[in-house]
């Protein structure tokens, strides 16, 4: 058997990436990693994890991809993006992996999880020889920290610096910078200046130059900018080289769960379902879209002209900045799928889920979801196609049977004969 397509994605922060190859995106579907072409929806699947993937990272200037799995077997897999080969399996943590970061040049990999005593631990590996003829991966250091870490990222190199890559992390009341000195990880905190009590949810940096020519064309390029979003709807602008808080902007009424920074603009995604694009002075929002649910993942294309936006309700949209159009790219159930039925006459299937929806999917085509029937208060337990008509009968956990007409997306009948 050969898996041709995986439908849906794991709708969690950090599990949706636009890869450096402009036509490819990557996302997690349970324990599988899907690499998909944006234009044709052709998929490649990477298997090996034994539990759902909980973190995902890629390197901008190296063909590497890293994934981590949740649960008590905290394994990190390092992949070669082009071939899909697994280069290394790393295990330093005991459980609760939740953050990964790859350096820009692909020589360092960092991961956050818990050790065997349930203490939060940051581990750093040297993976510069992971794709060598004789692969080698070396643990640089593993440090237990009392400071909460939710997200982790490497600071992009400034001006071709050959120094050891610097890490930045954010969490509850904490923005910290990490560097290796004399073989050990050391960190320093950033004073938040009367903004204690905030959960810092996501961070983003100015993208590095796409090529040496672009870097040479802008010799006076300003220092790297770092943005950090918070649970109070604020955005913190930080100078990561001077480790100084520069500005604080109040942008949303609720948490800003996702953040992306491009060349000349920033995009914020809130728990209120709003997707907002801002100029870097944050004076006004120049593009705003309403998503189907809380925005949990943002990833811009390498050229900065498009953006992937994923929501907690399992929908992924593709935003084109030039036209302002938001096109649906992926759909997914957000709870257990209890039943599947195949259409006897068309290349379609229907799924019933505990998320209160019954969905009809096309087996061929770029956009597989055709129809969605939503019953928010119920859990759909069973589904069956009518043998002759283009309709579905669905059973719910409250004893109700509902019959839907697929063509008109309407409710034909509702019966409750069971208690």
Coordinates of C-alpha atoms in Angstrom, one line a residue:
X1 CA 0.0 0.0 0.0
X2 CA 1.1 3.5 -0.8
X3 CA -0.2 6.6 1.0
X4 CA -1.1 9.2 -1.6
X5 CA -2.7 11.9 0.5
X6 CA -3.1 12.8 4.2
X7 CA -6.1 15.0 4.9
X8 CA -5.9 17.7 7.6
X9 CA -3.1 18.9 9.9
X10 CA -2.4 19.1 13.6
X11 CA -3.8 22.5 14.5
X12 CA -1.2 23.5 17.1
X13 CA 1.3 26.4 17.3
X14 CA 4.5 25.9 15.4
X15 CA 3.4 22.9 13.3
X16 CA 3.1 24.7 10.0
X17 CA 6.1 25.9 8.0
X18 CA 6.8 27.4 4.6
X19 CA 10.1 25.8 3.6
X20 CA 13.0 27.7 2.0
X21 CA 12.1 26.0 -1.3
X22 CA 9.3 28.5 -2.5
X23 CA 6.9 25.8 -3.7
X24 CA 7.0 23.6 -0.6
X25 CA 5.3 23.7 2.8
X26 CA 5.6 21.3 5.7
X27 CA 3.1 20.4 8.5
X28 CA 2.4 17.7 11.0
X29 CA -0.5 15.2 10.7
X30 CA -0.4 13.2 13.9
X31 CA 2.9 11.3 13.9
X32 CA 3.6 11.9 10.2
X33 CA 5.3 14.9 8.6
X34 CA 3.8 16.0 5.3
X35 CA 5.8 18.0 2.7
X36 CA 3.4 19.4 0.1
X37 CA 3.7 21.4 -3.0
X38 CA 1.6 24.6 -2.8
X39 CA 0.7 24.7 -6.5
X40 CA -0.3 21.1 -7.2
X41 CA -1.0 19.8 -3.6
X42 CA 1.3 16.8 -4.3
X43 CA 2.4 15.3 -1.0
X44 CA 5.4 13.5 0.3
X45 CA 5.2 11.8 3.7
X46 CA 8.0 11.2 6.3
X47 CA 7.4 8.5 8.8
X48 CA 9.3 7.3 11.9
X49 CA 7.8 9.0 14.9
X50 CA 5.8 6.8 17.3
X51 CA 3.8 9.6 18.9
X52 CA 2.2 12.8 17.5
X53 CA 4.7 15.5 16.4
X54 CA 4.7 18.4 18.7
X55 CA 7.5 20.7 17.3
X56 CA 8.9 21.5 13.9
X57 CA 11.9 23.6 12.7
X58 CA 13.8 24.2 9.5
X59 CA 17.1 25.8 8.5
X60 CA 17.1 28.6 6.0
X61 CA 20.5 28.0 4.4
X62 CA 20.8 24.2 4.9
X63 CA 18.5 21.3 3.6
X64 CA 17.6 20.2 7.1
X65 CA 14.3 19.7 8.9
X66 CA 13.8 18.7 12.6
X67 CA 10.8 17.2 14.3
X68 CA 10.1 16.2 17.9
X69 CA 7.4 13.9 19.3
X70 CA 5.3 14.3 22.4
X71 CA 5.0 11.9 25.3
X72 CA 7.4 9.9 27.4
X73 CA 9.7 8.9 24.5
X74 CA 11.0 12.4 23.7
X75 CA 12.8 11.8 20.4
X76 CA 14.0 14.4 17.9
X77 CA 14.5 13.4 14.3
X78 CA 16.7 15.3 11.9
X79 CA 15.7 15.0 8.2
X80 CA 17.3 15.8 4.9
X81 CA 14.6 17.9 3.2
X82 CA 15.3 16.9 -0.4
X83 CA 15.5 13.1 0.0
X84 CA 13.4 12.7 3.1
X85 CA 16.1 10.6 4.7
X86 CA 16.4 10.6 8.5
X87 CA 20.0 11.7 9.3
X88 CA 19.9 11.3 13.1
X89 CA 17.8 10.4 16.1
X90 CA 18.4 12.5 19.2
X91 CA 17.2 11.9 22.8
X92 CA 18.3 14.0 25.7
X93 CA 14.9 14.8 27.3
X94 CA 12.7 12.4 29.2
X95 CA 9.3 13.9 28.2
X96 CA 7.3 17.0 27.3
X97 CA 9.2 18.2 24.3
X98 CA 7.6 21.4 23.1
X99 CA 10.1 23.7 21.3
X100 CA 12.7 23.2 18.6
X101 CA 15.0 25.6 16.7
X102 CA 17.6 25.2 13.9
X103 CA 20.3 27.7 13.3
X104 CA 20.3 29.6 10.0
X105 CA 23.3 27.7 8.6
X106 CA 22.0 24.3 9.9
X107 CA 25.0 23.7 12.3
X108 CA 23.1 23.9 15.6
X109 CA 19.9 22.4 16.9
X110 CA 18.2 23.4 20.2
X111 CA 15.3 21.7 21.9
X112 CA 13.3 22.3 25.1
X113 CA 11.6 19.6 27.2
X114 CA 11.8 18.0 30.6
X115 CA 14.4 15.7 32.2
X116 CA 13.8 12.6 34.3
X117 CA 13.1 14.8 37.3
X118 CA 10.4 16.8 35.5
X119 CA 12.7 19.9 35.3
X120 CA 12.7 22.1 32.2
X121 CA 15.8 21.5 30.2
X122 CA 17.4 23.2 27.1
X123 CA 19.6 21.0 25.0
X124 CA 22.0 22.2 22.2
X125 CA 23.6 19.9 19.6
X126 CA 26.3 20.5 17.0
X127 CA 24.9 18.9 13.9
X128 CA 27.4 20.4 11.4
X129 CA 28.5 16.8 10.4
X130 CA 25.0 15.2 10.4
X131 CA 24.9 14.9 6.6
X132 CA 28.6 13.9 6.3
X133 CA 29.6 10.5 4.7
X134 CA 30.2 9.4 8.3
X135 CA 27.4 11.2 10.2
X136 CA 28.2 12.7 13.6
X137 CA 26.1 14.7 16.1
X138 CA 27.6 16.0 19.3
X139 CA 25.7 17.3 22.4
X140 CA 27.2 20.7 23.2
X141 CA 25.4 21.2 26.5
X142 CA 22.1 20.5 28.3
X143 CA 21.1 23.1 30.9
X144 CA 18.2 22.9 33.4
X145 CA 16.4 26.3 33.7
X146 CA 13.8 27.6 36.0
X147 CA 12.7 30.2 33.5
X148 CA 9.6 29.1 31.5
X149 CA 10.3 28.6 27.8
X150 CA 7.4 28.4 25.4
X151 CA 9.1 29.3 22.0
X152 CA 12.7 29.1 20.9
X153 CA 14.6 30.6 17.9
X154 CA 18.1 31.4 16.8
X155 CA 18.9 35.0 16.2
X156 CA 19.8 35.5 12.5
X157 CA 23.5 36.2 11.8
X158 CA 24.4 39.9 11.5
X159 CA 26.8 41.0 8.9
X160 CA 28.3 37.5 8.2
X161 CA 29.4 37.1 11.8
X162 CA 31.3 33.9 12.6
X163 CA 30.4 33.9 16.3
X164 CA 28.6 31.1 17.9
X165 CA 24.8 31.3 17.1
X166 CA 22.7 33.1 19.7
X167 CA 19.4 31.7 21.0
X168 CA 16.4 33.6 22.1
X169 CA 13.4 32.2 24.1
X170 CA 10.1 33.5 25.4
X171 CA 7.7 32.3 28.0
X172 CA 5.9 33.4 31.2
X173 CA 7.3 36.8 32.2
X174 CA 10.5 35.9 30.4
X175 CA 12.5 36.8 27.4
X176 CA 16.0 35.4 27.5
X177 CA 19.1 35.1 25.3
X178 CA 21.4 32.1 25.3
X179 CA 25.0 31.7 24.2
X180 CA 27.7 29.1 24.5
X181 CA 30.8 30.2 26.4
X182 CA 33.6 27.8 27.1
X183 CA 31.4 24.8 26.1
X184 CA 28.5 25.7 28.5
X185 CA 25.2 27.4 27.9
X186 CA 24.8 30.8 29.6
X187 CA 21.7 33.1 29.5
X188 CA 20.7 36.6 30.4
X189 CA 17.2 38.0 30.8
X190 CA 15.6 41.1 29.3
X191 CA 13.9 43.5 31.7
X192 CA 10.3 43.8 30.7
X193 CA 9.8 47.3 32.4
X194 CA 6.6 46.9 34.3
X195 CA 5.1 44.4 32.0
X196 CA 5.3 41.4 34.4
X197 CA 2.5 39.0 34.5
X198 CA 2.4 38.5 30.7
X199 CA 2.7 35.2 29.0
X200 CA 4.9 35.8 26.0
X201 CA 3.6 33.5 23.3
X202 CA 5.6 33.8 20.1
X203 CA 8.7 35.5 18.7
X204 CA 10.0 36.5 15.2
X205 CA 13.1 38.1 13.6
X206 CA 13.8 40.1 10.6
X207 CA 14.6 37.6 7.8
X208 CA 18.3 37.4 6.8
X209 CA 19.3 38.4 3.3
X210 CA 18.1 35.9 0.7
X211 CA 21.4 36.0 -1.2
X212 CA 24.9 37.5 -1.0
X213 CA 23.8 39.9 -3.8
X214 CA 20.9 41.2 -1.6
X215 CA 23.3 41.7 1.3
X216 CA 25.8 43.6 -0.8
X217 CA 23.1 45.8 -2.2
X218 CA 22.2 47.0 1.4
X219 CA 25.5 47.5 3.2
X220 CA 23.8 49.8 5.7
X221 CA 21.1 47.3 6.6
X222 CA 19.7 48.1 10.1
X223 CA 20.4 45.7 13.0
X224 CA 18.2 42.6 13.4
X225 CA 14.7 43.4 14.8
X226 CA 13.0 41.0 17.2
X227 CA 9.3 41.0 18.0
X228 CA 7.6 39.1 20.8
X229 CA 3.9 38.8 21.2
X230 CA 2.0 38.5 24.5
X231 CA -1.2 37.2 26.1
X232 CA -2.4 40.7 26.7
X233 CA -2.4 41.7 23.0
X234 CA 0.9 43.6 23.2
X235 CA 3.8 43.4 20.9
X236 CA 7.3 44.0 22.2
X237 CA 10.1 45.2 19.9
X238 CA 13.5 44.2 21.0
X239 CA 17.1 44.8 19.8
X240 CA 18.6 41.3 20.2
X241 CA 22.1 42.5 19.7
X242 CA 22.0 45.1 22.5
X243 CA 19.4 43.0 24.4
X244 CA 17.3 46.1 25.0
X245 CA 13.5 46.6 24.9
X246 CA 12.7 49.4 22.5
X247 CA 9.0 49.7 22.1
X248 CA 5.7 48.2 23.3
X249 CA 2.7 48.3 21.0
X250 CA -0.9 47.5 22.0
X251 CA -2.4 45.8 18.9
X252 CA -5.1 43.3 19.8
X253 CA -7.7 43.0 22.5
X254 CA -6.7 39.5 23.4
X255 CA -3.7 37.1 23.1
X256 CA -1.5 37.3 20.0
X257 CA -0.8 33.6 19.5
X258 CA 1.1 33.8 16.2
X259 CA 3.6 36.2 14.7
X260 CA 5.5 36.6 11.5
X261 CA 8.0 39.2 10.3
X262 CA 8.8 39.9 6.7
X263 CA 10.8 42.5 4.7
X264 CA 9.0 45.7 5.6
X265 CA 5.9 44.3 7.4
X266 CA 4.8 42.2 10.3
X267 CA 1.7 40.0 10.7
X268 CA -0.1 39.1 13.9
X269 CA -2.7 36.4 14.5
X270 CA -4.9 36.6 17.5
X271 CA -7.2 34.4 19.6
X272 CA -10.0 36.6 18.3
X273 CA -9.5 35.2 14.9
X274 CA -8.1 38.4 13.4
X275 CA -5.2 38.3 11.0
X276 CA -3.6 41.7 10.7
X277 CA -0.7 43.0 8.6
X278 CA 1.2 46.0 9.8
X279 CA 3.9 48.4 8.6
X280 CA 6.9 48.3 10.9
X281 CA 5.9 51.6 12.6
X282 CA 2.7 49.8 13.7
X283 CA 0.7 53.0 13.2
X284 CA -2.1 51.3 11.4
X285 CA -3.2 47.9 10.1
X286 CA -3.1 48.0 6.3
X287 CA -4.6 44.5 5.8
X288 CA -7.1 42.7 8.0
X289 CA -8.8 39.3 7.5
X290 CA -11.2 37.4 9.7
X291 CA -10.2 33.7 10.1
X292 CA -12.5 30.8 11.0
X293 CA -11.1 30.5 14.5
X294 CA -8.1 31.5 16.7
X295 CA -4.9 31.9 14.6
X296 CA -2.2 29.6 16.0
X297 CA 0.4 29.4 13.2
X298 CA 1.9 31.9 10.7
X299 CA 4.6 31.3 8.2
X300 CA 5.6 33.6 5.3
X301 CA 6.9 32.5 1.9
X302 CA 10.7 32.9 1.3
X303 CA 10.0 35.9 -1.0
X304 CA 7.6 37.5 1.5
X305 CA 4.7 37.8 -1.0
X306 CA 2.5 35.1 0.6
X307 CA 1.6 33.8 4.0
X308 CA 0.3 30.6 5.5
X309 CA -2.2 31.1 8.3
X310 CA -3.5 28.1 10.4
X311 CA -6.3 28.2 12.9
X312 CA -7.3 26.2 15.9
X313 CA -10.3 24.9 14.0
X314 CA -8.1 23.0 11.5
X315 CA -8.3 25.5 8.6
X316 CA -5.2 26.7 6.8
X317 CA -5.4 29.7 4.5
X318 CA -3.0 31.1 1.9
X319 CA -2.9 34.9 1.9
X320 CA -1.6 36.7 -1.2
X321 CA -0.4 40.2 -0.1
X322 CA -0.5 41.6 -3.6
X323 CA -4.2 40.9 -4.2
X324 CA -5.3 40.6 -0.6
X325 CA -7.0 37.3 -1.3
X326 CA -7.2 34.6 1.3
X327 CA -7.6 31.2 -0.3
X328 CA -8.4 28.0 1.6
X329 CA -5.5 25.5 1.5
X330 CA -6.2 22.8 4.1
X331 CA -9.1 21.7 6.3
X332 CA -9.1 19.3 9.2
X333 CA -11.2 17.8 12.0
X334 CA -10.2 19.0 15.4
X335 CA -11.3 15.9 17.4
X336 CA -11.6 12.1 17.0
X337 CA -13.0 10.9 13.7
X338 CA -15.6 8.3 14.7
X339 CA -16.8 7.0 11.3
X340 CA -16.0 7.0 7.6
X341 CA -18.3 6.2 4.7
X342 CA -17.5 5.9 1.0
X343 CA -19.8 7.3 -1.7
X344 CA -21.1 4.5 -3.9
X345 CA -21.3 6.6 -7.0
X346 CA -18.6 9.3 -6.7
X347 CA -14.9 9.4 -5.7
X348 CA -15.8 11.0 -2.4
X349 CA -16.0 10.0 1.3
X350 CA -17.7 11.4 4.4
X351 CA -16.3 11.6 7.9
X352 CA -18.1 12.0 11.2
X353 CA -16.2 13.5 14.2
X354 CA -16.6 14.5 17.8
X355 CA -15.8 18.1 16.9
X356 CA -19.5 18.4 15.9
X357 CA -19.0 18.3 12.1
X358 CA -19.7 15.9 9.3
X359 CA -17.5 16.6 6.3
X360 CA -17.5 15.4 2.7
X361 CA -14.1 15.0 1.0
X362 CA -13.1 14.6 -2.7
X363 CA -10.5 11.9 -3.3
X364 CA -9.1 13.8 -6.3
X365 CA -8.4 17.5 -6.7
X366 CA -6.3 20.2 -5.0
X367 CA -9.0 21.2 -2.4
X368 CA -10.3 17.9 -0.9
X369 CA -13.1 19.3 1.4
X370 CA -16.3 19.8 -0.5
X371 CA -19.0 20.2 2.2
X372 CA -19.1 20.7 5.9
X373 CA -22.2 20.2 8.1
X374 CA -21.9 21.6 11.6
X375 CA -23.9 20.6 14.7
X376 CA -22.0 22.4 17.5
X377 CA -23.7 20.7 20.4
X378 CA -23.4 17.2 19.2
X379 CA -20.8 14.5 18.5
X380 CA -21.3 12.7 15.2
X381 CA -20.8 8.9 15.8
X382 CA -21.8 7.3 12.5
X383 CA -22.4 8.2 8.9
X384 CA -23.8 6.4 5.8
X385 CA -24.6 7.3 2.2
X386 CA -28.0 6.9 0.7
X387 CA -27.8 4.0 -1.9
X388 CA -29.4 6.1 -4.7
X389 CA -29.7 9.8 -3.6
X390 CA -26.8 12.3 -3.0
X391 CA -27.5 12.5 0.7
X392 CA -26.1 11.4 4.1
X393 CA -27.6 10.0 7.3
X394 CA -25.6 10.7 10.5
X395 CA -26.1 9.5 14.0
X396 CA -25.2 11.6 17.0
X397 CA -24.4 10.8 20.6
X398 CA -27.7 12.3 21.9
X399 CA -29.7 9.7 20.0
X400 CA -30.5 12.0 17.0
X401 CA -30.4 10.9 13.4
X402 CA -30.0 13.7 10.8
X403 CA -30.3 13.4 7.1
X404 CA -28.4 15.9 5.0
X405 CA -28.6 16.7 1.3
X406 CA -25.1 17.1 0.0
X407 CA -25.9 19.0 -3.2
X408 CA -27.9 21.8 -1.5
X409 CA -26.1 21.5 1.9
X410 CA -29.4 21.4 3.7
X411 CA -31.0 19.4 6.5
X412 CA -33.7 17.0 5.0
X413 CA -34.9 15.3 8.2
X414 CA -34.2 14.9 11.9
X415 CA -35.4 12.0 14.1
X416 CA -34.8 11.1 17.7
X417 CA -35.8 7.6 18.4
X418 CA -33.1 6.7 20.9
X419 CA -32.4 8.1 24.3

